[in-house]
PDB file of C-alpha atoms in Angstrom:
ATOM      1  CA  MET N   1      -1.571 -23.969  -2.553  1.00 38.00           C
ATOM      2  CA  THR N   2      -1.560 -22.315   0.530  1.00 32.00           C
ATOM      3  CA  VAL N   3      -1.687 -18.654   1.181  1.00 37.00           C
ATOM      4  CA  LEU N   4       0.641 -17.426  -0.893  1.00 34.00           C
ATOM      5  CA  ALA N   5       3.170 -14.669   0.172  1.00 31.00           C
ATOM      6  CA  VAL N   6       2.063 -11.122   0.237  1.00 33.00           C
ATOM      7  CA  ALA N   7       4.379  -8.405  -1.632  1.00 32.00           C
ATOM      8  CA  GLY N   8       3.821  -5.603  -4.285  1.00 35.00           C
ATOM      9  CA  GLY N   9       1.551  -2.283  -4.082  1.00 38.00           C
ATOM     10  CA  ALA N  10      -1.774  -1.576  -4.647  1.00 39.00           C
ATOM     11  CA  ALA N  11      -3.702  -0.099  -7.261  1.00 40.00           C
ATOM     12  CA  GLY N  12      -4.852   3.707  -8.410  1.00 40.00           C
ATOM     13  CA  PRO N  13      -7.092   5.794  -6.254  1.00 39.00           C
ATOM     14  CA  ALA N  14     -11.288   5.589  -6.458  1.00 42.00           C
ATOM     15  CA  VAL N  15     -12.061   6.089  -2.804  1.00 48.00           C
ATOM     16  CA  ALA N  16     -11.198   8.177   0.270  1.00 45.00           C
ATOM     17  CA  ALA N  17      -8.685   6.554   2.948  1.00 51.00           C
ATOM     18  CA  GLU N  18      -9.346   5.630   5.853  1.00 53.00           C
ATOM     19  CA  THR N  19      -6.556   5.366   8.860  1.00 62.00           C
ATOM     20  CA  ASP N  20      -8.633   3.017  11.080  1.00 89.00           C
ATOM     21  CA  VAL N  21      -7.318  -0.585   9.248  1.00 94.00           C
ATOM     22  CA  SER N  22      -6.842  -3.576  11.773  1.00 95.00           C
ATOM     23  CA  LYS N  23      -5.058  -6.927  10.939  1.00 94.00           C
ATOM     24  CA  GLY N  24      -7.921  -8.353  10.212  1.00 95.00           C
ATOM     25  CA  ASP N  25      -8.587  -6.054   7.714  1.00 97.00           C
ATOM     26  CA  THR N  26      -5.280  -6.396   5.949  1.00 96.00           C
ATOM     27  CA  THR N  27      -4.909 -10.132   5.616  1.00 96.00           C
ATOM     28  CA  PHE N  28      -8.594 -10.314   4.398  1.00 97.00           C
ATOM     29  CA  ALA N  29      -7.850  -7.656   1.652  1.00 97.00           C
ATOM     30  CA  GLN N  30      -4.870  -9.470   0.779  1.00 97.00           C
ATOM     31  CA  THR N  31      -6.457 -12.558   0.407  1.00 96.00           C
ATOM     32  CA  MET N  32      -9.000 -12.041  -1.672  1.00 97.00           C
ATOM     33  CA  ASN N  33      -6.951 -10.463  -3.731  1.00 97.00           C
ATOM     34  CA  MET N  34      -5.002 -13.386  -4.227  1.00 96.00           C
ATOM     35  CA  VAL N  35      -7.995 -15.687  -4.369  1.00 96.00           C
ATOM     36  CA  ASN N  36      -9.601 -13.465  -7.083  1.00 96.00           C
ATOM     37  CA  LEU N  37      -6.184 -14.123  -9.268  1.00 97.00           C
ATOM     38  CA  THR N  38      -6.046 -17.549  -8.411  1.00 96.00           C
ATOM     39  CA  GLU N  39      -9.323 -18.080  -9.041  1.00 96.00           C
ATOM     40  CA  ILE N  40      -9.571 -16.796 -12.468  1.00 97.00           C
ATOM     41  CA  VAL N  41      -6.605 -18.820 -13.157  1.00 97.00           C
ATOM     42  CA  ALA N  42      -8.597 -22.108 -11.828  1.00 97.00           C
ATOM     43  CA  GLY N  43     -11.694 -20.950 -13.959  1.00 97.00           C
ATOM     44  CA  GLU N  44      -9.695 -20.534 -17.276  1.00 97.00           C
ATOM     45  CA  TYR N  45      -7.997 -24.176 -16.355  1.00 97.00           C
ATOM     46  CA  ALA N  46     -11.753 -25.639 -15.967  1.00 97.00           C
ATOM     47  CA  GLN N  47     -12.937 -24.332 -19.336  1.00 97.00           C
ATOM     48  CA  SER N  48     -10.040 -25.992 -21.495  1.00 96.00           C
ATOM     49  CA  SER N  49      -9.100 -28.865 -18.991  1.00 97.00           C
ATOM     50  CA  ALA N  50     -12.367 -30.211 -17.735  1.00 97.00           C
ATOM     51  CA  THR N  51     -14.545 -33.273 -19.354  1.00 97.00           C
ATOM     52  CA  THR N  52     -17.875 -31.683 -18.802  1.00 96.00           C
ATOM     53  CA  GLU N  53     -19.653 -28.861 -19.828  1.00 96.00           C
ATOM     54  CA  CYS N  54     -20.723 -27.987 -16.555  1.00 96.00           C
ATOM     55  CA  ILE N  55     -17.343 -27.885 -14.947  1.00 97.00           C
ATOM     56  CA  LYS N  56     -16.533 -25.247 -17.931  1.00 97.00           C
ATOM     57  CA  GLN N  57     -19.448 -23.529 -17.336  1.00 96.00           C
ATOM     58  CA  VAL N  58     -19.028 -23.004 -13.764  1.00 97.00           C
ATOM     59  CA  GLY N  59     -15.156 -22.268 -14.435  1.00 97.00           C
ATOM     60  CA  ALA N  60     -16.441 -19.558 -16.856  1.00 96.00           C
ATOM     61  CA  VAL N  61     -18.829 -17.567 -13.862  1.00 96.00           C
ATOM     62  CA  PHE N  62     -15.714 -17.692 -12.083  1.00 97.00           C
ATOM     63  CA  VAL N  63     -13.453 -15.814 -14.372  1.00 97.00           C
ATOM     64  CA  HIS N  64     -16.090 -13.137 -15.065  1.00 96.00           C
ATOM     65  CA  ASP N  65     -17.069 -13.006 -11.201  1.00 96.00           C
ATOM     66  CA  HIS N  66     -13.791 -12.479  -9.819  1.00 97.00           C
ATOM     67  CA  ARG N  67     -12.623 -10.466 -12.529  1.00 97.00           C
ATOM     68  CA  GLN N  68     -15.085  -8.187 -10.991  1.00 96.00           C
ATOM     69  CA  LEU N  69     -14.475  -8.534  -7.269  1.00 96.00           C
ATOM     70  CA  GLU N  70     -10.745  -8.168  -8.398  1.00 96.00           C
ATOM     71  CA  ALA N  71     -11.524  -4.662  -9.729  1.00 96.00           C
ATOM     72  CA  GLU N  72     -13.391  -3.758  -6.997  1.00 96.00           C
ATOM     73  CA  VAL N  73     -10.724  -4.871  -4.076  1.00 97.00           C
ATOM     74  CA  LYS N  74      -8.025  -2.835  -5.871  1.00 96.00           C
ATOM     75  CA  PRO N  75      -9.482   1.040  -4.565  1.00 96.00           C
ATOM     76  CA  VAL N  76     -10.614  -0.308  -1.366  1.00 96.00           C
ATOM     77  CA  ALA N  77      -6.749  -1.752  -0.484  1.00 96.00           C
ATOM     78  CA  TYR N  78      -5.493   1.682  -1.915  1.00 95.00           C
ATOM     79  CA  ALA N  79      -7.632   3.793   0.129  1.00 95.00           C
ATOM     80  CA  ALA N  80      -7.118   1.700   3.102  1.00 95.00           C
ATOM     81  CA  ARG N  81      -3.065   1.506   2.051  1.00 95.00           C
ATOM     82  CA  ILE N  82      -2.703  -2.088   2.222  1.00 96.00           C
ATOM     83  CA  PRO N  83      -0.234  -3.503  -0.265  1.00 96.00           C
ATOM     84  CA  LEU N  84      -1.801  -5.959  -2.502  1.00 96.00           C
ATOM     85  CA  ALA N  85       0.155  -8.843  -4.037  1.00 93.00           C
ATOM     86  CA  LYS N  86       2.201  -8.826  -7.533  1.00 93.00           C
ATOM     87  CA  ALA N  87       0.045 -10.547  -9.839  1.00 95.00           C
ATOM     88  CA  ASP N  88       1.944 -12.159 -12.021  1.00 94.00           C
ATOM     89  CA  LYS N  89       3.570 -13.935  -9.406  1.00 94.00           C
ATOM     90  CA  VAL N  90       0.353 -15.020  -7.735  1.00 95.00           C
ATOM     91  CA  GLU N  91      -0.889 -16.319 -11.383  1.00 95.00           C
ATOM     92  CA  ALA N  92       2.446 -17.884 -12.301  1.00 95.00           C
ATOM     93  CA  THR N  93       2.044 -20.000  -8.853  1.00 95.00           C
ATOM     94  CA  ALA N  94      -1.576 -20.610  -9.780  1.00 95.00           C
ATOM     95  CA  GLN N  95      -0.729 -21.912 -13.119  1.00 95.00           C
ATOM     96  CA  LYS N  96       1.610 -24.255 -11.826  1.00 94.00           C
ATOM     97  CA  ALA N  97      -0.742 -25.541  -8.849  1.00 92.00           C
ATOM     98  CA  MET N  98      -3.624 -26.078 -11.755  1.00 94.00           C
ATOM     99  CA  ALA N  99      -1.223 -27.626 -14.616  1.00 91.00           C
ATOM    100  CA  SER N 100       0.176 -30.215 -11.684  1.00 92.00           C
ATOM    101  CA  LEU N 101      -3.341 -31.054 -10.608  1.00 92.00           C
ATOM    102  CA  ALA N 102      -3.992 -34.012 -12.377  1.00 93.00           C
ATOM    103  CA  LYS N 103      -3.756 -35.439 -15.858  1.00 94.00           C
ATOM    104  CA  ALA N 104      -6.062 -32.617 -18.108  1.00 95.00           C
ATOM    105  CA  HIS N 105      -9.470 -34.146 -19.686  1.00 96.00           C
ATOM    106  CA  THR N 106      -9.445 -36.841 -17.833  1.00 97.00           C
ATOM    107  CA  ALA N 107     -12.349 -37.838 -14.599  1.00 97.00           C
ATOM    108  CA  ALA N 108      -9.460 -37.680 -12.130  1.00 97.00           C
ATOM    109  CA  TYR N 109      -9.103 -33.880 -13.359  1.00 97.00           C
ATOM    110  CA  ASP N 110     -12.897 -33.495 -12.602  1.00 97.00           C
ATOM    111  CA  LYS N 111     -12.745 -34.343  -9.157  1.00 97.00           C
ATOM    112  CA  ALA N 112      -9.657 -32.852  -8.134  1.00 97.00           C
ATOM    113  CA  TRP N 113     -10.570 -29.313  -9.655  1.00 97.00           C
ATOM    114  CA  LEU N 114     -14.034 -29.781  -7.931  1.00 97.00           C
ATOM    115  CA  ASN N 115     -12.761 -31.016  -4.622  1.00 96.00           C
ATOM    116  CA  MET N 116     -10.213 -28.104  -4.443  1.00 95.00           C
ATOM    117  CA  MET N 117     -12.917 -25.465  -5.375  1.00 96.00           C
ATOM    118  CA  PHE N 118     -15.453 -26.681  -2.865  1.00 96.00           C
ATOM    119  CA  VAL N 119     -12.619 -26.642  -0.161  1.00 95.00           C
ATOM    120  CA  GLY N 120     -11.168 -23.291  -0.738  1.00 92.00           C
ATOM    121  CA  HIS N 121     -14.447 -21.660  -1.301  1.00 93.00           C
ATOM    122  CA  LYS N 122     -15.758 -22.351   2.197  1.00 95.00           C
ATOM    123  CA  GLN N 123     -12.678 -21.057   3.789  1.00 94.00           C
ATOM    124  CA  ALA N 124     -12.927 -18.246   1.934  1.00 95.00           C
ATOM    125  CA  LEU N 125     -16.495 -18.279   3.226  1.00 96.00           C
ATOM    126  CA  SER N 126     -15.725 -18.067   6.727  1.00 96.00           C
ATOM    127  CA  LEU N 127     -12.782 -15.672   6.066  1.00 96.00           C
ATOM    128  CA  ILE N 128     -15.429 -13.016   4.942  1.00 97.00           C
ATOM    129  CA  ASP N 129     -17.765 -14.096   7.347  1.00 97.00           C
ATOM    130  CA  LYS N 130     -15.291 -13.011   9.852  1.00 96.00           C
ATOM    131  CA  GLU N 131     -14.401  -9.946   8.414  1.00 97.00           C
ATOM    132  CA  ILE N 132     -18.053  -8.710   8.429  1.00 97.00           C
ATOM    133  CA  LYS N 133     -18.056  -9.342  11.809  1.00 96.00           C
ATOM    134  CA  GLN N 134     -14.948  -8.329  12.887  1.00 96.00           C
ATOM    135  CA  GLY N 135     -13.811  -5.936  10.594  1.00 96.00           C
ATOM    136  CA  ILE N 136     -12.401  -2.271  11.373  1.00 96.00           C
ATOM    137  CA  ASN N 137     -11.887  -0.296   8.118  1.00 96.00           C
ATOM    138  CA  THR N 138     -15.096   0.138   6.911  1.00 95.00           C
ATOM    139  CA  GLN N 139     -14.625   0.179   2.996  1.00 96.00           C
ATOM    140  CA  VAL N 140     -12.934  -2.909   3.462  1.00 97.00           C
ATOM    141  CA  LYS N 141     -16.208  -4.113   5.573  1.00 97.00           C
ATOM    142  CA  GLN N 142     -18.599  -3.455   2.718  1.00 96.00           C
ATOM    143  CA  TYR N 143     -16.757  -5.139   0.361  1.00 97.00           C
ATOM    144  CA  ALA N 144     -16.627  -8.159   2.089  1.00 97.00           C
ATOM    145  CA  GLN N 145     -20.168  -7.924   2.272  1.00 97.00           C
ATOM    146  CA  ILE N 146     -20.348  -7.262  -1.744  1.00 96.00           C
ATOM    147  CA  ALA N 147     -18.361 -10.318  -1.848  1.00 96.00           C
ATOM    148  CA  ARG N 148     -20.498 -12.676   0.017  1.00 97.00           C
ATOM    149  CA  PRO N 149     -23.127 -13.245  -2.401  1.00 96.00           C
ATOM    150  CA  VAL N 150     -20.361 -13.893  -5.015  1.00 96.00           C
ATOM    151  CA  ILE N 151     -18.512 -16.521  -3.245  1.00 96.00           C
ATOM    152  CA  TYR N 152     -21.443 -18.427  -1.361  1.00 96.00           C
ATOM    153  CA  LYS N 153     -23.251 -18.684  -5.271  1.00 95.00           C
ATOM    154  CA  HIS N 154     -19.893 -20.173  -5.959  1.00 96.00           C
ATOM    155  CA  LEU N 155     -19.753 -22.383  -3.315  1.00 96.00           C
ATOM    156  CA  ARG N 156     -23.146 -23.760  -3.923  1.00 95.00           C
ATOM    157  CA  MET N 157     -21.538 -24.223  -7.609  1.00 96.00           C
ATOM    158  CA  VAL N 158     -19.072 -26.763  -6.395  1.00 96.00           C
ATOM    159  CA  TYR N 159     -20.783 -27.884  -3.293  1.00 95.00           C
ATOM    160  CA  GLY N 160     -19.260 -31.287  -1.787  1.00 94.00           C
ATOM    161  CA  GLY N 161     -17.175 -31.662  -4.682  1.00 96.00           C
ATOM    162  CA  LYS N 162     -19.685 -32.005  -7.480  1.00 95.00           C
ATOM    163  CA  CYS N 163     -20.772 -29.824 -10.067  1.00 96.00           C
ATOM    164  CA  HIS N 164     -23.835 -27.469 -10.316  1.00 91.00           C
ATOM    165  CA  SER N 165     -23.462 -24.886 -13.122  1.00 78.00           C
ATOM    166  CA  GLN N 166     -26.886 -24.095 -11.703  1.00 69.00           C
ATOM    167  CA  ALA N 167     -26.215 -22.123  -8.038  1.00 57.00           C
ATOM    168  CA  GLY N 168     -29.742 -22.171  -7.183  1.00 47.00           C
ATOM    169  CA  THR N 169     -30.634 -25.769  -7.490  1.00 43.00           C
ATOM    170  CA  ASN N 170     -27.933 -26.702  -4.822  1.00 48.00           C
ATOM    171  CA  THR N 171     -28.313 -25.369  -1.350  1.00 51.00           C
ATOM    172  CA  ILE N 172     -26.039 -25.474   1.572  1.00 50.00           C
ATOM    173  CA  PRO N 173     -26.570 -27.250   4.911  1.00 52.00           C
ATOM    174  CA  ALA N 174     -27.464 -24.417   7.819  1.00 45.00           C
ATOM    175  CA  GLY N 175     -24.227 -23.999   9.633  1.00 49.00           C
ATOM    176  CA  GLU N 176     -22.133 -24.758   7.058  1.00 53.00           C
ATOM    177  CA  SER N 177     -20.752 -21.539   6.548  1.00 48.00           C
ATOM    178  CA  GLY N 178     -22.192 -19.450   9.245  1.00 43.00           C
ATOM    179  CA  LYS N 179     -25.716 -18.513  10.700  1.00 38.00           C
ATOM    180  CA  ALA N 180     -25.085 -14.803  11.720  1.00 30.00           C
ATOM    181  CA  ALA N 181     -23.603 -13.940   8.577  1.00 34.00           C
ATOM    182  CA  GLU N 182     -25.947 -16.044   6.768  1.00 38.00           C
ATOM    183  CA  ALA N 183     -29.096 -14.492   8.063  1.00 32.00           C
ATOM    184  CA  ALA N 184     -27.331 -10.883   7.816  1.00 32.00           C
ATOM    185  CA  SER N 185     -27.017 -11.388   4.194  1.00 36.00           C
ATOM    186  CA  GLY N 186     -30.666 -12.423   3.638  1.00 36.00           C
ATOM    187  CA  GLY N 187     -29.106 -16.199   2.617  1.00 36.00           C
ATOM    188  CA  SER N 188     -27.032 -15.483  -0.124  1.00 34.00           C
ATOM    189  CA  GLY N 189     -23.195 -14.913   0.268  1.00 33.00           C
ATOM    190  CA  PRO N 190     -19.831 -16.131  -1.672  1.00 32.00           C
ATOM    191  CA  ALA N 191     -16.787 -18.155  -1.034  1.00 31.00           C
ATOM    192  CA  THR N 192     -13.919 -18.361  -3.415  1.00 34.00           C
ATOM    193  CA  GLY N 193     -10.408 -20.208  -3.346  1.00 39.00           C
ATOM    194  CA  MET N 194      -7.488 -21.397  -4.432  1.00 46.00           C
ATOM    195  CA  ALA N 195      -5.496 -19.484  -2.783  1.00 55.00           C
ATOM    196  CA  LEU N 196      -7.260 -20.703   0.306  1.00 54.00           C
ATOM    197  CA  SER N 197      -6.926 -24.315  -0.643  1.00 48.00           C
ATOM    198  CA  ALA N 198      -4.389 -26.778   0.812  1.00 30.00           C
ATOM    199  CA  GLY N 199      -4.227 -28.369  -2.972  1.00 31.00           C
ATOM    200  CA  GLY N 200      -3.007 -25.272  -3.980  1.00 33.00           C
ATOM    201  CA  ALA N 201      -8.389 -18.593   0.296  1.00 32.00           C
ATOM    202  CA  VAL N 202     -17.018  -0.103   0.588  1.00 24.00           C
ATOM    203  CA  LEU N 203     -17.859   3.037   1.598  1.00 23.00           C
ATOM    204  CA  ALA N 204     -17.673   5.477   4.527  1.00 27.00           C
ATOM    205  CA  SER N 205     -19.049   9.174   3.870  1.00 26.00           C
ATOM    206  CA  ALA N 206     -16.691   9.984   1.716  1.00 25.00           C
ATOM    207  CA  GLY N 207     -16.979   7.229  -0.064  1.00 32.00           C
ATOM    208  CA  THR N 208     -20.736   7.436  -0.495  1.00 29.00           C
ATOM    209  CA  ALA N 209     -20.705   7.791  -4.373  1.00 31.00           C
ATOM    210  CA  ALA N 210     -18.457   4.848  -4.900  1.00 35.00           C
ATOM    211  CA  GLY N 211     -20.745   2.545  -2.342  1.00 38.00           C
ATOM    212  CA  ILE N 212     -24.008   3.303  -4.149  1.00 32.00           C
ATOM    213  CA  VAL N 213     -21.700   2.069  -7.121  1.00 36.00           C
ATOM    214  CA  LEU N 214     -20.770  -0.960  -5.657  1.00 42.00           C
ATOM    215  CA  LEU N 215     -24.100  -1.873  -3.993  1.00 42.00           C
ATOM    216  CA  ARG N 216     -25.666  -1.664  -7.897  1.00 44.00           C
ATOM    217  CA  ARG N 217     -23.036  -3.967  -8.982  1.00 47.00           C
ATOM    218  CA  ARG N 218     -23.555  -6.289  -6.492  1.00 49.00           C
ATOM    219  CA  ARG N 219     -26.867  -6.806  -7.699  1.00 48.00           C
ATOM    220  CA  ALA N 220     -25.348  -7.902 -10.961  1.00 50.00           C
ATOM    221  CA  TYR N 221     -22.800 -10.101  -9.367  1.00 49.00           C
ATOM    222  CA  SER N 222     -26.072 -12.078  -8.201  1.00 49.00           C
ATOM    223  CA  ARG N 223     -27.353 -12.883 -12.092  1.00 52.00           C
TER     224      ARG N 223
END
C-alpha cells in the first residue's frame, strides 16, 4: 500500500491554532493520521490471523498505542488547519491490503505481516525524525516528539522482520533510525507503518496546558 491520497476534514478543536505550517508539517500530520488508522487495522488482523502468540501480542500493542496517537493527532491537525483523511476510506483500503497479504493462519502470513511492519516502521521513524529536525509548526513538532518513542518501540518489536513481543529485548543498530534524533530522544523513539509500507507510513504557549497533558501521556505510551 503506498501512501494514501489525503481527503476529508479535521477533528474537533482542542488546542489553539497556529498559523505557521510548512508543507512538511502538513505531510507529516496527514501521514501519521493514515499510519495510525492502518496500524490499528494491521494490529487487529494480527490478533485474528497470525499463528504465534508473539505476533498477536504485538498486534494488540499496535492497536492500543495507535488509537491513542490518533486521538492526539486530531486536535493538533485541527489547530494547524491541516485536513485529515476520511477514516472509513483509509480503513477500507487497509483491510483489503491485510486480507490479501497472505493466507491467514499460516507461517507465510506471519512472515509477510512482520516484514510489512518492519519496513513501514522504519519509514515512519525516518519521517518523524525529519519533522523533529525540520518542522515549522510547534504543535506538529511536539506531536512528532511524543510519537517517536511509541514508533521506536514498535520498530523494535518487529525489527528485522522478526517478532519481539518484549521491545526491551531487542536493539536497533546505531544509525538505523537517525543518530541525531536518537540522541535527542534519549534512545527512545517510534515508528509505524502500513501506510508508508510498499506492501500496502504540541503545543505552544496558548496550548501549554494541553502540552502538559500530552507529556504525561508520553510516559503512559512508553510502558
